[in-house]
Amino acid sequence: MPVAAGQRVLDIGCGTGAATLCLAARVPLCEVVGLELQPDLVRVAAENAALNGVSERVAVLAGDLLRPLPSLRAGSFDHVMANPPFVERGRGTSSSTPAKIAATMEGEADLAAWVGFALTMVRSKGSMTFIHRADRVDALIAALVGGAGEISVFPLWPAAGRAANRVLIRARKQIKAPARLLPGLVLHGADGSFTPAAEAVLRGAAALDFGP
């Protein structure tokens, strides 16, 4: 996330707060609000924020993106990030664990609803960053077109020479700049260990290089 000190970020579907807390650690003076549908995960995320000493900058709210909380004002965030359920509604095999189903399979809110909510919450010219399956990149871009531009596709390659199965997509609200396909990040070397670039992100709080 291209976040500066003093900016506000919304993490839609924050789960137990992993991405929220990583961002709060990397940008010490930012403010992050996590929105999560499952009450049990909200409690865990709030506990994680307290254990990491960032409760004053990290708030976790229980809520549904289809029925926004009054406290979430449209256009009040500088950036929005989201990890939407990867599996399209009606496709794939359901898990026996309700929490896993909610995290991985679309429910009442489909991908277009996630993107629409992000567009509503972010300010004009603010950024939105999504991670999704590579085989749904067309649907994600289609949902963004018309409301956002400067769409940047950042593949996450499992290893050199292998097809990406995850992509990061960043876009900016009410911007008409052309789309970009970026080099992305190779996650693993030939021996299966993380590459130095991946380690820098995972262990060193480095930002991904989306370019200028």
C-alpha atoms as a printed R data frame, in Angstrom:
    type eleno elety resid chain resno       x       y       z
1   ATOM     1    CA   MET     A     1   0.000   0.000   0.000
2   ATOM     2    CA   PRO     A     2   1.363   3.457  -0.945
3   ATOM     3    CA   VAL     A     3   0.582   4.875   2.500
4   ATOM     4    CA   ALA     A     4   2.153   7.931   4.115
5   ATOM     5    CA   ALA     A     5   2.192   8.955   7.751
6   ATOM     6    CA   GLY     A     6  -1.100  10.461   8.853
7   ATOM     7    CA   GLN     A     7  -3.201   8.761   6.180
8   ATOM     8    CA   ARG     A     8  -6.240   6.536   6.782
9   ATOM     9    CA   VAL     A     9  -6.613   3.051   5.347
10  ATOM    10    CA   LEU     A    10  -9.595   0.695   5.229
11  ATOM    11    CA   ASP     A    11  -8.958  -3.068   5.181
12  ATOM    12    CA   ILE     A    12 -12.133  -4.745   3.912
13  ATOM    13    CA   GLY     A    13 -12.528  -8.299   5.207
14  ATOM    14    CA   CYS     A    14  -9.562  -7.953   7.542
15  ATOM    15    CA   GLY     A    15  -9.948 -11.398   9.134
16  ATOM    16    CA   THR     A    16  -7.649 -11.734  12.150
17  ATOM    17    CA   GLY     A    17  -5.804  -8.572  11.146
18  ATOM    18    CA   ALA     A    18  -2.619  -9.904   9.524
19  ATOM    19    CA   ALA     A    19  -2.455  -7.385   6.660
20  ATOM    20    CA   THR     A    20  -3.765  -4.597   8.892
21  ATOM    21    CA   LEU     A    21  -1.008  -5.145  11.452
22  ATOM    22    CA   CYS     A    22   1.737  -5.497   8.834
23  ATOM    23    CA   LEU     A    23   0.751  -2.127   7.389
24  ATOM    24    CA   ALA     A    24   0.590  -0.525  10.839
25  ATOM    25    CA   ALA     A    25   4.120  -1.832  11.517
26  ATOM    26    CA   ARG     A    26   5.541  -0.616   8.198
27  ATOM    27    CA   VAL     A    27   3.977   2.867   8.375
28  ATOM    28    CA   PRO     A    28   4.052   3.742  12.091
29  ATOM    29    CA   LEU     A    29   1.959   6.939  11.912
30  ATOM    30    CA   CYS     A    30  -0.882   5.729   9.690
31  ATOM    31    CA   GLU     A    31  -4.377   4.855  10.907
32  ATOM    32    CA   VAL     A    32  -6.000   1.583   9.821
33  ATOM    33    CA   VAL     A    33  -9.624   0.516  10.133
34  ATOM    34    CA   GLY     A    34 -10.426  -3.155   9.620
35  ATOM    35    CA   LEU     A    35 -13.927  -4.275   8.634
36  ATOM    36    CA   GLU     A    36 -14.837  -7.924   9.203
37  ATOM    37    CA   LEU     A    37 -18.116  -9.813   8.869
38  ATOM    38    CA   GLN     A    38 -17.344 -12.649  11.307
39  ATOM    39    CA   PRO     A    39 -17.571 -11.542  14.976
40  ATOM    40    CA   ASP     A    40 -15.118 -14.202  16.197
41  ATOM    41    CA   LEU     A    41 -12.438 -12.890  13.854
42  ATOM    42    CA   VAL     A    42 -13.163  -9.306  14.909
43  ATOM    43    CA   ARG     A    43 -12.368 -10.243  18.499
44  ATOM    44    CA   VAL     A    44  -9.138 -11.971  17.498
45  ATOM    45    CA   ALA     A    45  -8.068  -9.021  15.324
46  ATOM    46    CA   ALA     A    46  -8.705  -6.574  18.174
47  ATOM    47    CA   GLU     A    47  -6.689  -8.772  20.535
48  ATOM    48    CA   ASN     A    48  -3.871  -8.958  17.998
49  ATOM    49    CA   ALA     A    49  -3.822  -5.168  17.699
50  ATOM    50    CA   ALA     A    50  -3.598  -4.852  21.487
51  ATOM    51    CA   LEU     A    51  -0.836  -7.463  21.755
52  ATOM    52    CA   ASN     A    52   1.149  -5.592  19.108
53  ATOM    53    CA   GLY     A    53   0.686  -2.263  20.855
54  ATOM    54    CA   VAL     A    54  -1.162  -0.507  18.024
55  ATOM    55    CA   SER     A    55  -4.716  -0.283  19.373
56  ATOM    56    CA   GLU     A    56  -4.552   3.504  19.334
57  ATOM    57    CA   ARG     A    57  -4.068   3.442  15.538
58  ATOM    58    CA   VAL     A    58  -5.917   0.275  14.562
59  ATOM    59    CA   ALA     A    59  -9.677  -0.125  14.918
60  ATOM    60    CA   VAL     A    60 -11.506  -3.332  14.018
61  ATOM    61    CA   LEU     A    61 -15.221  -3.114  13.274
62  ATOM    62    CA   ALA     A    62 -17.819  -5.837  12.863
63  ATOM    63    CA   GLY     A    63 -19.836  -5.061   9.777
64  ATOM    64    CA   ASP     A    64 -21.146  -6.036   6.356
65  ATOM    65    CA   LEU     A    65 -19.975  -4.222   3.232
66  ATOM    66    CA   LEU     A    66 -23.489  -4.581   1.785
67  ATOM    67    CA   ARG     A    67 -24.915  -2.761   4.809
68  ATOM    68    CA   PRO     A    68 -22.249  -0.180   5.685
69  ATOM    69    CA   LEU     A    69 -21.920   1.116   9.225
70  ATOM    70    CA   PRO     A    70 -22.875   4.783   9.686
71  ATOM    71    CA   SER     A    71 -19.421   5.403  11.141
72  ATOM    72    CA   LEU     A    72 -17.827   4.524   7.786
73  ATOM    73    CA   ARG     A    73 -18.178   7.709   5.778
74  ATOM    74    CA   ALA     A    74 -17.949   7.563   1.987
75  ATOM    75    CA   GLY     A    75 -14.721   8.994   0.617
76  ATOM    76    CA   SER     A    76 -13.077   9.214   4.036
77  ATOM    77    CA   PHE     A    77 -10.100   6.900   3.376
78  ATOM    78    CA   ASP     A    78  -6.885   7.655   1.517
79  ATOM    79    CA   HIS     A    79  -6.422   3.993   0.616
80  ATOM    80    CA   VAL     A    80  -8.445   0.789   0.660
81  ATOM    81    CA   MET     A    81  -7.115  -2.777   0.602
82  ATOM    82    CA   ALA     A    82  -8.998  -6.038   0.305
83  ATOM    83    CA   ASN     A    83  -8.479  -9.771   0.000
84  ATOM    84    CA   PRO     A    84 -11.902 -10.809  -1.381
85  ATOM    85    CA   PRO     A    85 -13.039 -14.443  -1.369
86  ATOM    86    CA   PHE     A    86 -11.270 -16.116  -4.284
87  ATOM    87    CA   VAL     A    87 -13.931 -18.616  -5.359
88  ATOM    88    CA   GLU     A    88 -16.860 -17.370  -7.424
89  ATOM    89    CA   ARG     A    89 -20.276 -18.064  -5.968
90  ATOM    90    CA   GLY     A    90 -21.660 -21.388  -7.206
91  ATOM    91    CA   ARG     A    91 -18.245 -22.747  -8.192
92  ATOM    92    CA   GLY     A    92 -15.631 -24.798  -6.390
93  ATOM    93    CA   THR     A    93 -15.912 -27.193  -3.469
94  ATOM    94    CA   SER     A    94 -17.203 -25.979  -0.120
95  ATOM    95    CA   SER     A    95 -15.215 -26.500   3.064
96  ATOM    96    CA   SER     A    96 -16.772 -28.124   6.125
97  ATOM    97    CA   THR     A    97 -15.593 -25.135   8.187
98  ATOM    98    CA   PRO     A    98 -18.024 -22.178   8.065
99  ATOM    99    CA   ALA     A    99 -15.244 -19.640   8.735
100 ATOM   100    CA   LYS     A   100 -13.194 -20.977   5.830
101 ATOM   101    CA   ILE     A   101 -16.217 -20.930   3.532
102 ATOM   102    CA   ALA     A   102 -16.824 -17.265   4.383
103 ATOM   103    CA   ALA     A   103 -13.164 -16.404   3.783
104 ATOM   104    CA   THR     A   104 -12.690 -18.239   0.483
105 ATOM   105    CA   MET     A   105 -16.088 -18.420  -1.249
106 ATOM   106    CA   GLU     A   106 -18.223 -15.474  -2.331
107 ATOM   107    CA   GLY     A   107 -21.406 -15.124  -0.364
108 ATOM   108    CA   GLU     A   108 -24.097 -12.497  -0.745
109 ATOM   109    CA   ALA     A   109 -21.426  -9.974  -1.731
110 ATOM   110    CA   ASP     A   110 -19.803 -10.860  -5.057
111 ATOM   111    CA   LEU     A   111 -16.543  -9.431  -6.424
112 ATOM   112    CA   ALA     A   112 -18.301  -6.455  -8.014
113 ATOM   113    CA   ALA     A   113 -19.818  -5.574  -4.626
114 ATOM   114    CA   TRP     A   114 -16.364  -5.623  -2.979
115 ATOM   115    CA   VAL     A   115 -14.980  -3.311  -5.656
116 ATOM   116    CA   GLY     A   116 -18.014  -1.038  -5.484
117 ATOM   117    CA   PHE     A   117 -17.671  -0.666  -1.726
118 ATOM   118    CA   ALA     A   118 -13.958   0.118  -2.058
119 ATOM   119    CA   LEU     A   119 -14.748   2.799  -4.645
120 ATOM   120    CA   THR     A   120 -17.317   4.296  -2.312
121 ATOM   121    CA   MET     A   121 -15.023   4.417   0.694
122 ATOM   122    CA   VAL     A   122 -11.851   5.784  -0.925
123 ATOM   123    CA   ARG     A   123 -11.386   9.485  -1.604
124 ATOM   124    CA   SER     A   124 -10.967  10.906  -5.096
125 ATOM   125    CA   LYS     A   125  -7.542   9.940  -6.504
126 ATOM   126    CA   GLY     A   126  -6.992   7.575  -3.559
127 ATOM   127    CA   SER     A   127  -5.723   4.059  -4.188
128 ATOM   128    CA   MET     A   128  -7.286   0.621  -3.870
129 ATOM   129    CA   THR     A   129  -5.210  -2.552  -3.715
130 ATOM   130    CA   PHE     A   130  -6.684  -6.038  -4.122
131 ATOM   131    CA   ILE     A   131  -5.135  -9.494  -4.078
132 ATOM   132    CA   HIS     A   132  -6.944 -12.152  -6.059
133 ATOM   133    CA   ARG     A   133  -6.560 -15.274  -8.147
134 ATOM   134    CA   ALA     A   134  -4.869 -14.725 -11.499
135 ATOM   135    CA   ASP     A   135  -7.670 -16.517 -13.325
136 ATOM   136    CA   ARG     A   136 -10.139 -13.834 -12.163
137 ATOM   137    CA   VAL     A   137  -8.046 -10.825 -13.099
138 ATOM   138    CA   ASP     A   138 -10.429 -10.028 -15.970
139 ATOM   139    CA   ALA     A   139 -13.446  -9.843 -13.644
140 ATOM   140    CA   LEU     A   140 -11.596  -7.642 -11.164
141 ATOM   141    CA   ILE     A   141 -10.412  -5.212 -13.834
142 ATOM   142    CA   ALA     A   142 -13.883  -5.112 -15.392
143 ATOM   143    CA   ALA     A   143 -15.362  -4.124 -12.023
144 ATOM   144    CA   LEU     A   144 -12.851  -1.274 -11.698
145 ATOM   145    CA   VAL     A   145 -13.234   0.183 -15.194
146 ATOM   146    CA   GLY     A   146 -15.354   3.306 -15.186
147 ATOM   147    CA   GLY     A   147 -14.696   4.177 -11.561
148 ATOM   148    CA   ALA     A   148 -10.921   3.954 -11.462
149 ATOM   149    CA   GLY     A   149  -7.850   4.105 -13.684
150 ATOM   150    CA   GLU     A   150  -4.085   3.726 -13.523
151 ATOM   151    CA   ILE     A   151  -4.781   0.027 -13.024
152 ATOM   152    CA   SER     A   152  -1.535  -1.777 -12.181
153 ATOM   153    CA   VAL     A   153  -1.283  -5.573 -12.323
154 ATOM   154    CA   PHE     A   154   1.484  -7.034 -10.132
155 ATOM   155    CA   PRO     A   155   1.866 -10.830 -10.541
156 ATOM   156    CA   LEU     A   156   3.111 -13.002  -7.687
157 ATOM   157    CA   TRP     A   157   5.173 -15.728  -9.350
158 ATOM   158    CA   PRO     A   158   5.527 -18.937  -7.228
159 ATOM   159    CA   ALA     A   159   8.975 -19.475  -8.808
160 ATOM   160    CA   ALA     A   160  10.873 -18.433 -11.923
161 ATOM   161    CA   GLY     A   161   9.318 -19.930 -15.049
162 ATOM   162    CA   ARG     A   162   6.000 -20.747 -13.367
163 ATOM   163    CA   ALA     A   163   2.666 -19.112 -14.059
164 ATOM   164    CA   ALA     A   164   1.344 -16.698 -11.448
165 ATOM   165    CA   ASN     A   165  -1.679 -17.934  -9.517
166 ATOM   166    CA   ARG     A   166  -2.114 -14.719  -7.502
167 ATOM   167    CA   VAL     A   167  -2.009 -11.088  -8.577
168 ATOM   168    CA   LEU     A   168  -2.084  -7.768  -6.813
169 ATOM   169    CA   ILE     A   169  -4.135  -5.124  -8.585
170 ATOM   170    CA   ARG     A   170  -3.917  -1.473  -7.652
171 ATOM   171    CA   ALA     A   171  -6.076   1.287  -9.080
172 ATOM   172    CA   ARG     A   172  -6.844   4.926  -8.300
173 ATOM   173    CA   LYS     A   173 -10.316   6.413  -8.066
174 ATOM   174    CA   GLN     A   174 -11.318   8.929 -10.733
175 ATOM   175    CA   ILE     A   175  -7.970   8.722 -12.531
176 ATOM   176    CA   LYS     A   176  -7.775   8.112 -16.282
177 ATOM   177    CA   ALA     A   177  -4.130   7.045 -16.617
178 ATOM   178    CA   PRO     A   178  -3.504   3.877 -18.693
179 ATOM   179    CA   ALA     A   179  -3.130   0.409 -17.242
180 ATOM   180    CA   ARG     A   180   0.277  -1.127 -16.495
181 ATOM   181    CA   LEU     A   181   1.550  -4.706 -16.306
182 ATOM   182    CA   LEU     A   182   4.408  -4.755 -13.773
183 ATOM   183    CA   PRO     A   183   7.303  -7.230 -13.368
184 ATOM   184    CA   GLY     A   184   5.831  -8.554 -10.125
185 ATOM   185    CA   LEU     A   185   7.650 -10.623  -7.512
186 ATOM   186    CA   VAL     A   186   9.139 -14.127  -7.646
187 ATOM   187    CA   LEU     A   187   8.388 -15.710  -4.281
188 ATOM   188    CA   HIS     A   188  10.589 -18.839  -4.175
189 ATOM   189    CA   GLY     A   189  13.997 -19.869  -5.440
190 ATOM   190    CA   ALA     A   190  14.969 -23.218  -6.947
191 ATOM   191    CA   ASP     A   191  15.449 -24.720  -3.474
192 ATOM   192    CA   GLY     A   192  11.940 -23.704  -2.363
193 ATOM   193    CA   SER     A   193  13.089 -20.996   0.040
194 ATOM   194    CA   PHE     A   194  11.867 -17.445  -0.259
195 ATOM   195    CA   THR     A   195  13.807 -15.181  -2.607
196 ATOM   196    CA   PRO     A   196  15.710 -12.245  -1.048
197 ATOM   197    CA   ALA     A   197  13.104  -9.850  -2.445
198 ATOM   198    CA   ALA     A   198  10.275 -11.840  -0.849
199 ATOM   199    CA   GLU     A   199  12.159 -12.092   2.459
200 ATOM   200    CA   ALA     A   200  12.609  -8.316   2.455
201 ATOM   201    CA   VAL     A   201   8.829  -7.936   2.367
202 ATOM   202    CA   LEU     A   202   7.997 -10.754   4.795
203 ATOM   203    CA   ARG     A   203  10.704 -10.113   7.401
204 ATOM   204    CA   GLY     A   204  12.034  -6.642   6.675
205 ATOM   205    CA   ALA     A   205   8.792  -4.676   6.190
206 ATOM   206    CA   ALA     A   206   9.854  -3.645   2.691
207 ATOM   207    CA   ALA     A   207   7.235  -2.228   0.324
208 ATOM   208    CA   LEU     A   208   6.541  -3.869  -3.010
209 ATOM   209    CA   ASP     A   209   7.869  -1.957  -6.008
210 ATOM   210    CA   PHE     A   210   4.918  -0.676  -8.016
211 ATOM   211    CA   GLY     A   211   7.140   1.924  -9.679
212 ATOM   212    CA   PRO     A   212   6.434   5.659  -9.899
